[in-house]
Amino acid sequence: MKATAISPANIAFIKYWGRRNHDLFLPYTTTNSMNLSACNAHTTVELFEGDKIDSIIILGSDGKEIEIKRENGDKDELLFKYLDRVRELSKKKIYAKVISQLNFPLGAGIASSAAGMSAFVAAVLKAADLKEYFESKIELSKEVRISGSPSAARSVDDGYTELLAGDDHNDSYVRMIADENHWDLVDIIAVLNPEKKKISTNLGHKLASSSPFMDARIKYLEGKPEIVRDAILNKDFKTLAEYSEADSINMHAVMMTSNPAAYYLSAGSLDILKSIVAMREEGLDVFITFDAGPNAHIITPKKNSEIINKFLQSNQFVKYSIYNEVSKGTTYSDNHLF
Ligand code: PMV
């Protein structure tokens, strides 16, 4: 059977970094985010009976084909491991043909894995007709999380969402905080370097516990997801800005002090950070947050978009920018890629 899913990337306010359980992909804390309208993965999966090897092709935003091999290791390996899980769940000898098209740069800290993994898992489960795993958003998000990307599980539901930390596999799942029409924030991504990063997030999560600051981060996070959740519900920009920006810096402190260190930020990232902080100090509702990459996510109410666009056009480090409104989560489509 063939199935196609389309799924957005998301930008986290309270971030997931490091795991309580690496086999079940359980995060230390509840995390939250908003889905991004202009960064998505469109993925078609067809399953065939037999024991031929799986074929996975990713089409980058430049249209180039990247063939994923089983021995690539790390994040790519997770795709094949998830197909093994589907073979087990369906108790069938099947192999997959997968084509996934991204409309934004891969592996550059723009949450390509969030879009990619959520679309991939949704399409595979539907192609395998495993209804109990894809018909409910809760079940689908658990599958996306255990496939290897807890951040991707947040893309399953609409608008502003959270992934509950939970205690085990059954209670770490997505929950919508508010839908995409609740609050018209935008995320203008300043792309500084669209190249693939050196330390993948999968490896970074394993390294997190080697940072002397990871325990401090876990303590620091107590109560923070709830504060941010309330800020979203109350459309309280000042609180969202304060806690979200601080969390991003806190996460990067852990990244930079792990062993080996993961330096994702660049000179340009810090240059833009300082300018955004200065704009906020002058009274503009705006803040900045970074995922595992140098690219700056600038969050502001939609009415301020022009001011931010003008600023980015004049900044020497910015190659281009991607304008995102808040979007729906994972959806199915009949628009198959093959
Ligand atoms: O789900 P992963 O393995 O791609 O990890 C993503 C981690 C961050 O993007 C850095 C933070 C987050 O919560 O999105």
Tab-separated table of C-alpha atoms and ligand atoms in Angstrom:
chain	number	residue	atom	x	y	z
A	1	MET	CA	0.000	0.000	0.000
A	2	LYS	CA	1.103	3.588	-0.636
A	3	ALA	CA	0.631	6.576	1.696
A	4	THR	CA	1.758	10.196	1.793
A	5	ALA	CA	2.108	12.514	4.778
A	6	ILE	CA	3.092	16.167	5.014
A	7	SER	CA	4.528	17.477	8.248
A	8	PRO	CA	5.938	20.780	9.478
A	9	ALA	CA	9.168	21.517	11.310
A	10	ASN	CA	8.713	23.254	14.640
A	11	ILE	CA	10.643	25.703	16.791
A	12	ALA	CA	10.907	24.829	20.468
A	13	PHE	CA	10.410	27.363	23.261
A	14	ILE	CA	11.441	24.977	26.046
A	15	LYS	CA	13.928	22.677	24.348
A	16	TYR	CA	14.636	18.982	24.460
A	17	TRP	CA	18.338	18.197	24.942
A	18	GLY	CA	19.594	14.919	26.397
A	19	ARG	CA	17.481	11.893	27.247
A	20	ARG	CA	16.348	10.071	30.375
A	21	ASN	CA	16.139	6.866	28.398
A	22	HIS	CA	17.985	6.440	25.111
A	23	ASP	CA	16.128	3.262	24.057
A	24	LEU	CA	12.663	4.757	24.537
A	25	PHE	CA	13.774	8.291	23.540
A	26	LEU	CA	12.305	9.829	26.677
A	27	PRO	CA	13.208	13.493	27.236
A	28	TYR	CA	14.136	14.840	30.679
A	29	THR	CA	11.355	17.370	30.654
A	30	THR	CA	8.152	18.366	28.909
A	31	THR	CA	9.028	20.551	25.918
A	32	ASN	CA	6.897	22.863	23.791
A	33	SER	CA	6.983	24.515	20.385
A	34	MET	CA	5.092	26.042	17.486
A	35	ASN	CA	4.753	24.458	14.040
A	36	LEU	CA	6.304	26.290	11.081
A	37	SER	CA	4.274	26.951	7.946
A	38	ALA	CA	7.123	27.284	5.430
A	39	CYS	CA	9.346	24.357	6.457
A	40	ASN	CA	7.879	20.979	5.750
A	41	ALA	CA	8.582	17.440	4.603
A	42	HIS	CA	6.361	15.744	2.043
A	43	THR	CA	6.886	11.993	2.212
A	44	THR	CA	5.515	9.064	0.244
A	45	VAL	CA	6.034	5.468	1.362
A	46	GLU	CA	5.111	2.332	-0.533
A	47	LEU	CA	5.411	-1.072	1.103
A	48	PHE	CA	5.910	-4.279	-0.885
A	49	GLU	CA	5.823	-7.892	0.214
A	50	GLY	CA	9.189	-9.627	0.143
A	51	ASP	CA	12.597	-9.260	1.678
A	52	LYS	CA	14.403	-6.875	-0.666
A	53	ILE	CA	16.296	-3.978	0.933
A	54	ASP	CA	14.548	-0.710	1.755
A	55	SER	CA	15.165	2.288	-0.485
A	56	ILE	CA	15.085	5.762	1.084
A	57	ILE	CA	15.680	8.901	-0.950
A	58	ILE	CA	15.558	12.453	0.355
A	59	LEU	CA	15.141	15.331	-2.058
A	60	GLY	CA	16.719	18.486	-0.665
A	61	SER	CA	15.357	21.983	-1.176
A	62	ASP	CA	17.806	22.283	-4.120
A	63	GLY	CA	16.109	19.273	-5.758
A	64	LYS	CA	19.239	17.116	-5.267
A	65	GLU	CA	18.681	13.464	-4.408
A	66	ILE	CA	20.359	12.116	-1.295
A	67	GLU	CA	20.213	8.344	-1.078
A	68	ILE	CA	20.199	7.156	2.524
A	69	LYS	CA	22.144	3.946	3.185
A	70	ARG	CA	21.591	1.650	6.112
A	71	GLU	CA	25.244	1.832	7.141
A	72	ASN	CA	25.200	5.662	7.260
A	73	GLY	CA	24.727	5.352	11.007
A	74	ASP	CA	23.389	7.866	13.476
A	75	LYS	CA	20.119	9.646	12.525
A	76	ASP	CA	19.828	7.984	9.113
A	77	GLU	CA	20.105	4.563	10.719
A	78	LEU	CA	17.020	5.411	12.796
A	79	LEU	CA	14.860	5.405	9.639
A	80	PHE	CA	15.796	1.790	8.886
A	81	LYS	CA	15.368	0.795	12.533
A	82	TYR	CA	11.865	2.210	12.435
A	83	LEU	CA	11.088	0.150	9.314
A	84	ASP	CA	12.278	-2.892	11.312
A	85	ARG	CA	9.790	-1.933	14.036
A	86	VAL	CA	6.970	-1.730	11.482
A	87	ARG	CA	7.937	-5.177	10.146
A	88	GLU	CA	7.641	-6.459	13.716
A	89	LEU	CA	4.346	-4.686	14.437
A	90	SER	CA	2.731	-5.834	11.208
A	91	LYS	CA	4.283	-9.334	11.436
A	92	LYS	CA	4.865	-9.221	7.685
A	93	LYS	CA	7.872	-9.579	5.424
A	94	ILE	CA	7.808	-6.170	3.790
A	95	TYR	CA	10.246	-3.696	2.341
A	96	ALA	CA	9.783	-0.003	1.702
A	97	LYS	CA	10.324	2.562	-1.020
A	98	VAL	CA	10.468	6.029	0.537
A	99	ILE	CA	10.827	9.430	-1.125
A	100	SER	CA	10.818	12.512	1.050
A	101	GLN	CA	10.972	16.059	-0.227
A	102	LEU	CA	12.095	18.898	2.041
A	103	ASN	CA	11.451	22.531	1.129
A	104	PHE	CA	14.226	23.854	3.414
A	105	PRO	CA	17.901	22.965	4.207
A	106	LEU	CA	18.606	19.566	5.754
A	107	GLY	CA	20.467	19.192	9.074
A	108	ALA	CA	21.193	22.892	9.583
A	109	GLY	CA	19.320	23.428	12.826
A	110	ILE	CA	15.994	24.121	11.156
A	111	ALA	CA	14.479	20.988	12.658
A	112	SER	CA	14.605	19.028	9.411
A	113	SER	CA	14.382	15.894	11.512
A	114	ALA	CA	11.168	17.123	13.162
A	115	ALA	CA	9.490	17.520	9.772
A	116	GLY	CA	11.209	14.518	8.208
A	117	MET	CA	10.698	11.972	10.988
A	118	SER	CA	7.068	12.886	11.681
A	119	ALA	CA	6.108	12.697	7.991
A	120	PHE	CA	8.099	9.469	7.541
A	121	VAL	CA	6.572	7.647	10.539
A	122	ALA	CA	3.035	8.817	9.703
A	123	ALA	CA	3.348	7.651	6.079
A	124	VAL	CA	4.950	4.285	6.963
A	125	LEU	CA	2.267	3.447	9.542
A	126	LYS	CA	-0.525	4.315	7.120
A	127	ALA	CA	1.101	2.374	4.283
A	128	ALA	CA	1.269	-0.622	6.657
A	129	ASP	CA	-2.394	-0.025	7.605
A	130	LEU	CA	-1.473	-0.075	11.321
A	131	LYS	CA	-4.575	1.928	12.253
A	132	GLU	CA	-4.135	1.676	16.027
A	133	TYR	CA	-0.806	3.502	15.641
A	134	PHE	CA	-1.688	6.333	13.260
A	135	GLU	CA	-5.373	7.148	13.640
A	136	SER	CA	-4.963	8.939	16.969
A	137	LYS	CA	-2.513	11.838	17.314
A	138	ILE	CA	-1.461	10.535	20.729
A	139	GLU	CA	-0.511	7.099	19.390
A	140	LEU	CA	1.143	8.574	16.300
A	141	SER	CA	3.222	10.960	18.415
A	142	LYS	CA	4.423	8.067	20.610
A	143	GLU	CA	5.563	6.248	17.471
A	144	VAL	CA	7.318	9.355	16.168
A	145	ARG	CA	9.066	9.811	19.532
A	146	ILE	CA	10.246	6.196	19.734
A	147	SER	CA	11.421	6.319	16.120
A	148	GLY	CA	14.181	8.565	17.472
A	149	SER	CA	12.945	12.152	17.423
A	150	PRO	CA	11.007	13.484	20.423
A	151	SER	CA	11.068	16.960	18.886
A	152	ALA	CA	9.310	15.530	15.806
A	153	ALA	CA	6.510	14.189	18.008
A	154	ARG	CA	5.536	17.829	18.678
A	155	SER	CA	4.860	18.322	14.937
A	156	VAL	CA	2.071	15.748	14.954
A	157	ASP	CA	-0.597	17.993	16.486
A	158	ASP	CA	-1.676	21.485	15.346
A	159	GLY	CA	-0.356	24.939	16.190
A	160	TYR	CA	1.347	25.271	19.575
A	161	THR	CA	2.058	21.869	21.102
A	162	GLU	CA	3.924	20.128	23.910
A	163	LEU	CA	5.486	16.701	24.261
A	164	LEU	CA	4.882	15.439	27.774
A	165	ALA	CA	7.973	14.082	29.517
A	166	GLY	CA	5.929	11.202	31.003
A	167	ASP	CA	7.324	8.272	32.947
A	168	ASP	CA	7.474	5.676	30.216
A	169	HIS	CA	6.574	5.024	26.589
A	170	ASN	CA	2.832	5.228	27.180
A	171	ASP	CA	2.671	8.649	28.773
A	172	SER	CA	5.194	10.638	26.739
A	173	TYR	CA	3.036	11.968	23.910
A	174	VAL	CA	1.943	15.178	22.161
A	175	ARG	CA	-0.750	17.518	23.439
A	176	MET	CA	-2.017	20.637	21.696
A	177	ILE	CA	-1.652	23.807	23.789
A	178	ALA	CA	-3.549	26.000	21.300
A	179	ASP	CA	-4.319	25.687	17.606
A	180	GLU	CA	-2.647	27.577	14.752
A	181	ASN	CA	-5.233	30.384	14.829
A	182	HIS	CA	-4.776	31.168	18.528
A	183	TRP	CA	-1.932	33.727	18.310
A	184	ASP	CA	-0.342	35.165	15.163
A	185	LEU	CA	3.318	34.872	16.031
A	186	VAL	CA	5.838	34.396	13.236
A	187	ASP	CA	9.260	32.737	13.177
A	188	ILE	CA	11.567	34.465	10.701
A	189	ILE	CA	14.557	32.169	10.294
A	190	ALA	CA	17.768	33.952	9.449
A	191	VAL	CA	19.776	31.360	7.527
A	192	LEU	CA	23.470	31.986	8.123
A	193	ASN	CA	24.845	28.657	7.080
A	194	PRO	CA	22.636	26.054	5.376
A	195	GLU	CA	25.385	23.375	5.602
A	196	LYS	CA	24.796	20.106	7.468
A	197	LYS	CA	26.107	20.316	11.049
A	198	LYS	CA	29.084	18.253	12.238
A	199	ILE	CA	27.556	16.805	15.426
A	200	SER	CA	24.099	15.378	14.721
A	201	THR	CA	21.409	15.889	17.336
A	202	ASN	CA	21.248	12.132	17.906
A	203	LEU	CA	24.896	12.159	19.009
A	204	GLY	CA	24.435	15.474	20.848
A	205	HIS	CA	21.675	14.002	23.039
A	206	LYS	CA	24.030	11.192	24.036
A	207	LEU	CA	26.804	13.678	24.861
A	208	ALA	CA	24.565	15.971	26.953
A	209	SER	CA	25.101	14.074	30.215
A	210	SER	CA	28.879	14.625	29.914
A	211	SER	CA	28.353	18.363	30.505
A	212	PRO	CA	28.878	19.442	34.141
A	213	PHE	CA	25.901	21.776	33.580
A	214	MET	CA	23.352	19.125	32.558
A	215	ASP	CA	22.219	18.460	36.144
A	216	ALA	CA	21.872	22.204	36.676
A	217	ARG	CA	19.793	22.419	33.480
A	218	ILE	CA	17.431	19.682	34.661
A	219	LYS	CA	16.922	21.535	37.951
A	220	TYR	CA	16.542	24.872	36.160
A	221	LEU	CA	13.811	23.434	33.941
A	222	GLU	CA	11.499	22.594	36.853
A	223	GLY	CA	8.234	24.510	36.341
A	224	LYS	CA	9.436	26.195	33.108
A	225	PRO	CA	7.300	24.231	30.594
A	226	GLU	CA	4.211	25.198	32.617
A	227	ILE	CA	5.196	28.903	32.669
A	228	VAL	CA	5.668	28.896	28.890
A	229	ARG	CA	2.446	26.935	28.352
A	230	ASP	CA	0.518	29.596	30.315
A	231	ALA	CA	2.292	32.401	28.444
A	232	ILE	CA	1.109	30.882	25.150
A	233	LEU	CA	-2.453	30.454	26.425
A	234	ASN	CA	-2.522	34.042	27.770
A	235	LYS	CA	-0.697	35.494	24.709
A	236	ASP	CA	1.806	36.930	27.158
A	237	PHE	CA	4.700	37.778	24.829
A	238	LYS	CA	7.026	39.194	27.498
A	239	THR	CA	6.977	35.995	29.557
A	240	LEU	CA	7.311	33.784	26.471
A	241	ALA	CA	10.296	35.869	25.299
A	242	GLU	CA	12.033	35.846	28.674
A	243	TYR	CA	11.777	32.098	29.306
A	244	SER	CA	12.231	30.916	25.754
A	245	GLU	CA	15.317	33.000	24.997
A	246	ALA	CA	16.886	32.010	28.328
A	247	ASP	CA	16.195	28.341	27.645
A	248	SER	CA	17.924	28.445	24.280
A	249	ILE	CA	21.079	29.953	25.820
A	250	ASN	CA	20.906	27.478	28.706
A	251	MET	CA	20.746	24.561	26.223
A	252	HIS	CA	23.699	25.921	24.241
A	253	ALA	CA	25.727	26.214	27.466
A	254	VAL	CA	25.219	22.460	27.948
A	255	MET	CA	26.096	21.774	24.299
A	256	MET	CA	29.310	23.805	24.471
A	257	THR	CA	30.431	22.137	27.692
A	258	SER	CA	29.785	18.513	26.706
A	259	ASN	CA	32.722	16.255	25.960
A	260	PRO	CA	33.414	16.481	23.072
A	261	ALA	CA	31.905	19.962	22.834
A	262	ALA	CA	29.145	20.709	20.338
A	263	TYR	CA	29.531	24.286	19.058
A	264	TYR	CA	26.509	25.052	16.937
A	265	LEU	CA	26.453	28.861	17.202
A	266	SER	CA	28.612	31.071	14.998
A	267	ALA	CA	29.858	34.659	15.128
A	268	GLY	CA	26.813	35.635	13.062
A	269	SER	CA	24.448	33.942	15.537
A	270	LEU	CA	25.845	36.042	18.392
A	271	ASP	CA	25.805	39.216	16.311
A	272	ILE	CA	22.089	38.768	15.564
A	273	LEU	CA	21.366	37.761	19.177
A	274	LYS	CA	22.822	41.055	20.447
A	275	SER	CA	20.813	43.103	17.940
A	276	ILE	CA	17.551	41.332	18.799
A	277	VAL	CA	18.133	41.825	22.545
A	278	ALA	CA	18.804	45.525	21.876
A	279	MET	CA	15.581	45.844	19.838
A	280	ARG	CA	13.631	44.285	22.704
A	281	GLU	CA	15.256	46.633	25.196
A	282	GLU	CA	14.050	49.486	22.999
A	283	GLY	CA	10.478	48.187	23.381
A	284	LEU	CA	9.881	45.859	20.403
A	285	ASP	CA	8.172	42.536	21.142
A	286	VAL	CA	10.771	40.158	19.722
A	287	PHE	CA	13.069	37.364	20.886
A	288	ILE	CA	15.575	34.941	19.445
A	289	THR	CA	16.073	31.226	19.854
A	290	PHE	CA	18.455	28.665	18.337
A	291	ASP	CA	18.108	24.944	17.726
A	292	ALA	CA	21.164	22.775	17.128
A	293	GLY	CA	22.608	25.083	14.491
A	294	PRO	CA	23.757	28.646	13.869
A	295	ASN	CA	20.553	29.838	12.196
A	296	ALA	CA	18.580	32.377	14.192
A	297	HIS	CA	14.870	31.895	14.804
A	298	ILE	CA	13.390	35.332	15.412
A	299	ILE	CA	9.958	35.221	17.012
A	300	THR	CA	7.686	38.230	16.931
A	301	PRO	CA	4.000	39.109	16.451
A	302	LYS	CA	3.145	39.170	12.724
A	303	LYS	CA	2.703	42.952	12.724
A	304	ASN	CA	6.465	43.389	13.360
A	305	SER	CA	7.572	41.208	10.433
A	306	GLU	CA	8.624	44.108	8.198
A	307	ILE	CA	10.891	45.596	10.876
A	308	ILE	CA	12.622	42.219	11.289
A	309	ASN	CA	12.899	41.629	7.527
A	310	LYS	CA	14.532	45.042	7.079
A	311	PHE	CA	16.970	44.336	9.900
A	312	LEU	CA	17.903	40.934	8.416
A	313	GLN	CA	18.415	42.400	4.942
A	314	SER	CA	21.002	44.764	6.382
A	315	ASN	CA	22.874	42.136	8.411
A	316	GLN	CA	26.107	40.935	6.808
A	317	PHE	CA	25.834	37.350	8.142
A	318	VAL	CA	22.373	36.550	6.774
A	319	LYS	CA	22.292	34.589	3.490
A	320	TYR	CA	18.491	34.569	3.259
A	321	SER	CA	15.497	34.273	5.534
A	322	ILE	CA	12.457	31.987	5.774
A	323	TYR	CA	9.178	33.494	6.952
A	324	ASN	CA	6.939	31.148	8.943
A	325	GLU	CA	3.512	31.567	10.445
A	326	VAL	CA	2.078	29.000	12.857
A	327	SER	CA	0.769	25.939	11.053
A	328	LYS	CA	-1.238	22.756	11.448
A	329	GLY	CA	0.564	19.530	12.311
A	330	THR	CA	0.945	16.313	10.321
A	331	THR	CA	-1.659	15.697	7.622
A	332	TYR	CA	-2.217	12.946	5.071
A	333	SER	CA	-2.446	13.671	1.349
A	334	ASP	CA	-3.241	11.882	-1.929
A	335	ASN	CA	-0.515	13.859	-3.641
A	336	HIS	CA	1.977	10.965	-3.877
A	337	LEU	CA	5.551	11.711	-4.952
A	338	PHE	CA	5.784	8.542	-7.132
B	1	PMV	O1	14.498	15.422	18.031
B	1	PMV	P1	15.915	15.739	17.712
B	1	PMV	O2	16.804	14.577	17.981
B	1	PMV	O3	16.094	16.251	16.309
B	1	PMV	O4	16.408	16.889	18.693
B	1	PMV	C1	16.077	18.226	18.518
B	1	PMV	C2	16.646	19.068	19.567
B	1	PMV	C3	16.501	20.572	19.413
B	1	PMV	O5	16.002	20.922	18.138
B	1	PMV	C4	17.869	21.199	19.562
B	1	PMV	C5	15.580	21.135	20.494
B	1	PMV	C6	14.117	20.890	20.313
B	1	PMV	O6	13.459	20.625	21.341
B	1	PMV	O7	13.599	21.004	19.199
